[in-house]
Amino acid sequence: MRTSPGSSQNSTNACSVRLIDWQRDSRALRDIREAVFIREQNVPAELEWDEFDVQCLHFLAFNPEGNPVGTARLLLNGTAGTLGRMAVLKEWRVRGVGSALVHGLLGEAKKRGISELALHAQTHAADFYERFGFRIEGKQFMEAGIPHVKMILHLQASVC
């Protein structure tokens, strides 16, 4: 995969993260999201793919060998943004890939003047996002048959 112009990179011992182009590089994103959401979590394909993919900024995490192992997207709306579709291949979880993706996404959001980020976290992942300063807002709800909570991060007050 090539890095698109103006890409951000963030490295950990486990991986590097790149801002990529949906049109050119969507195959790797699709493969990861299909493995995690559709096959592993049984999310219906018609719920996984939406009209926002072409509008979003997409991030890919690569392992040290250069293979894609995780993905996330950022939908921009003025000075607000929505983090979504974050997925890490099962064998790469708890290795810093998710953290690298969030750091890369937060860095890009700050560069673009985003002051607030929202996300719908699967309830089991809420603690992960809280480490970055996200806070739960509202009650638990179901999305694609999976319990979720809405979370918000105000970037001016965050420490990332």
XYZ file of C-alpha atoms in Angstrom:
160
model
C 0.000 0.000 0.000
C 1.194 3.479 -0.745
C 0.735 6.294 1.704
C -1.517 9.024 0.388
C -0.276 12.627 0.268
C -0.332 14.314 3.633
C -0.527 10.992 5.423
C 0.133 10.651 9.088
C 2.265 7.917 10.494
C 2.484 6.637 14.013
C 4.650 3.726 15.041
C 4.684 1.366 17.964
C 6.757 -1.741 18.433
C 3.908 -3.685 16.870
C 2.923 -1.662 13.851
C 2.811 1.508 11.820
C -0.357 3.415 10.937
C -0.991 5.196 7.650
C -3.735 7.425 6.360
C -4.709 5.751 3.093
C -6.978 6.374 0.113
C -10.339 4.543 0.130
C -10.602 4.322 -3.655
C -7.118 2.942 -4.122
C -6.625 0.875 -0.959
C -10.089 -0.303 0.076
C -9.363 -4.003 -0.505
C -7.208 -4.261 2.645
C -9.784 -2.310 4.679
C -12.572 -4.519 3.416
C -10.647 -7.718 4.197
C -10.061 -6.669 7.824
C -13.606 -5.422 8.405
C -15.091 -8.569 6.823
C -12.918 -10.797 9.037
C -13.731 -8.917 12.252
C -17.257 -7.603 11.859
C -18.959 -9.889 9.348
C -17.335 -13.276 10.034
C -16.264 -12.981 13.690
C -19.066 -10.790 15.099
C -21.816 -11.796 12.643
C -22.651 -8.230 11.581
C -24.781 -8.397 8.411
C -22.803 -7.192 5.369
C -25.556 -4.720 4.482
C -24.981 -2.979 7.844
C -21.200 -2.956 7.556
C -20.880 -1.134 4.234
C -22.405 2.327 4.039
C -22.358 5.541 2.061
C -19.928 7.154 4.513
C -16.912 5.042 3.513
C -16.221 7.198 0.465
C -16.390 10.377 2.598
C -14.202 9.206 5.483
C -10.490 9.346 6.154
C -9.275 5.753 6.479
C -6.353 4.440 8.488
C -4.559 1.127 8.141
C -2.236 -0.449 10.684
C 0.556 -2.595 9.293
C 2.545 -5.227 11.185
C 6.376 -5.133 11.027
C 6.283 -7.301 7.876
C 4.064 -4.729 6.141
C 0.814 -6.700 6.241
C -2.435 -4.851 7.110
C -3.714 -5.902 10.554
C -6.109 -3.151 11.633
C -8.253 -0.310 10.378
C -10.344 2.653 11.514
C -12.132 5.535 9.845
C -12.786 9.172 10.664
C -15.880 10.971 9.397
C -15.438 14.752 9.502
C -18.283 17.223 10.027
C -16.961 20.737 10.513
C -15.020 20.789 13.786
C -16.530 17.477 14.908
C -15.615 13.978 13.880
C -16.759 10.411 14.331
C -14.344 7.542 14.844
C -15.772 4.345 13.460
C -15.277 0.898 12.030
C -12.200 0.265 14.156
C -11.152 -3.355 13.719
C -7.991 -5.292 14.537
C -7.430 -8.843 13.342
C -7.844 -11.282 16.239
C -4.225 -12.474 16.257
C -3.007 -8.841 16.528
C -5.169 -7.702 19.430
C -3.541 -6.677 22.719
C -0.307 -5.834 20.880
C -0.724 -2.066 20.650
C -2.366 -2.024 17.211
C -5.617 -0.474 18.452
C -3.711 2.155 20.441
C -1.595 3.006 17.414
C -4.740 3.416 15.307
C -6.345 5.731 17.879
C -3.150 7.793 18.222
C -2.902 8.126 14.435
C -6.537 9.112 14.129
C -6.312 11.630 17.000
C -3.204 13.192 15.470
C -4.935 13.632 12.131
C -8.079 15.007 13.800
C -6.032 17.612 15.670
C -4.186 18.598 12.482
C -7.556 19.205 10.841
C -8.879 21.339 13.702
C -11.358 18.815 15.072
C -12.400 19.768 18.601
C -14.766 16.889 19.414
C -14.771 13.226 18.494
C -17.638 10.800 19.008
C -17.803 7.039 18.632
C -20.104 4.126 19.307
C -18.015 1.652 21.305
C -18.898 -1.962 21.828
C -19.419 -2.081 25.591
C -16.491 -4.455 26.149
C -14.194 -1.859 24.511
C -15.324 1.225 26.470
C -12.424 0.939 28.948
C -9.980 0.943 26.028
C -11.347 4.254 24.703
C -11.499 5.777 28.191
C -7.687 5.504 28.325
C -7.596 8.124 25.547
C -9.985 10.466 27.348
C -13.286 9.396 25.774
C -16.234 9.505 28.189
C -19.484 7.559 28.029
C -22.514 9.690 27.246
C -25.989 8.251 27.668
C -27.199 4.707 28.098
C -26.232 1.463 26.454
C -27.943 0.652 23.143
C -27.900 -2.091 20.547
C -26.229 -1.629 17.179
C -25.983 -4.512 14.687
C -27.128 -6.813 17.514
C -24.151 -5.829 19.728
C -24.346 -3.705 22.934
C -22.743 -0.260 22.447
C -22.283 3.037 24.275
C -21.800 6.495 22.805
C -18.499 8.078 23.805
C -17.220 11.644 23.386
C -13.738 13.179 23.510
C -13.074 16.924 23.659
C -9.676 17.285 22.014
C -8.665 20.619 23.580
C -8.816 19.032 27.030
C -7.303 15.669 26.085
C -3.780 14.500 26.667
C -2.697 12.226 23.831
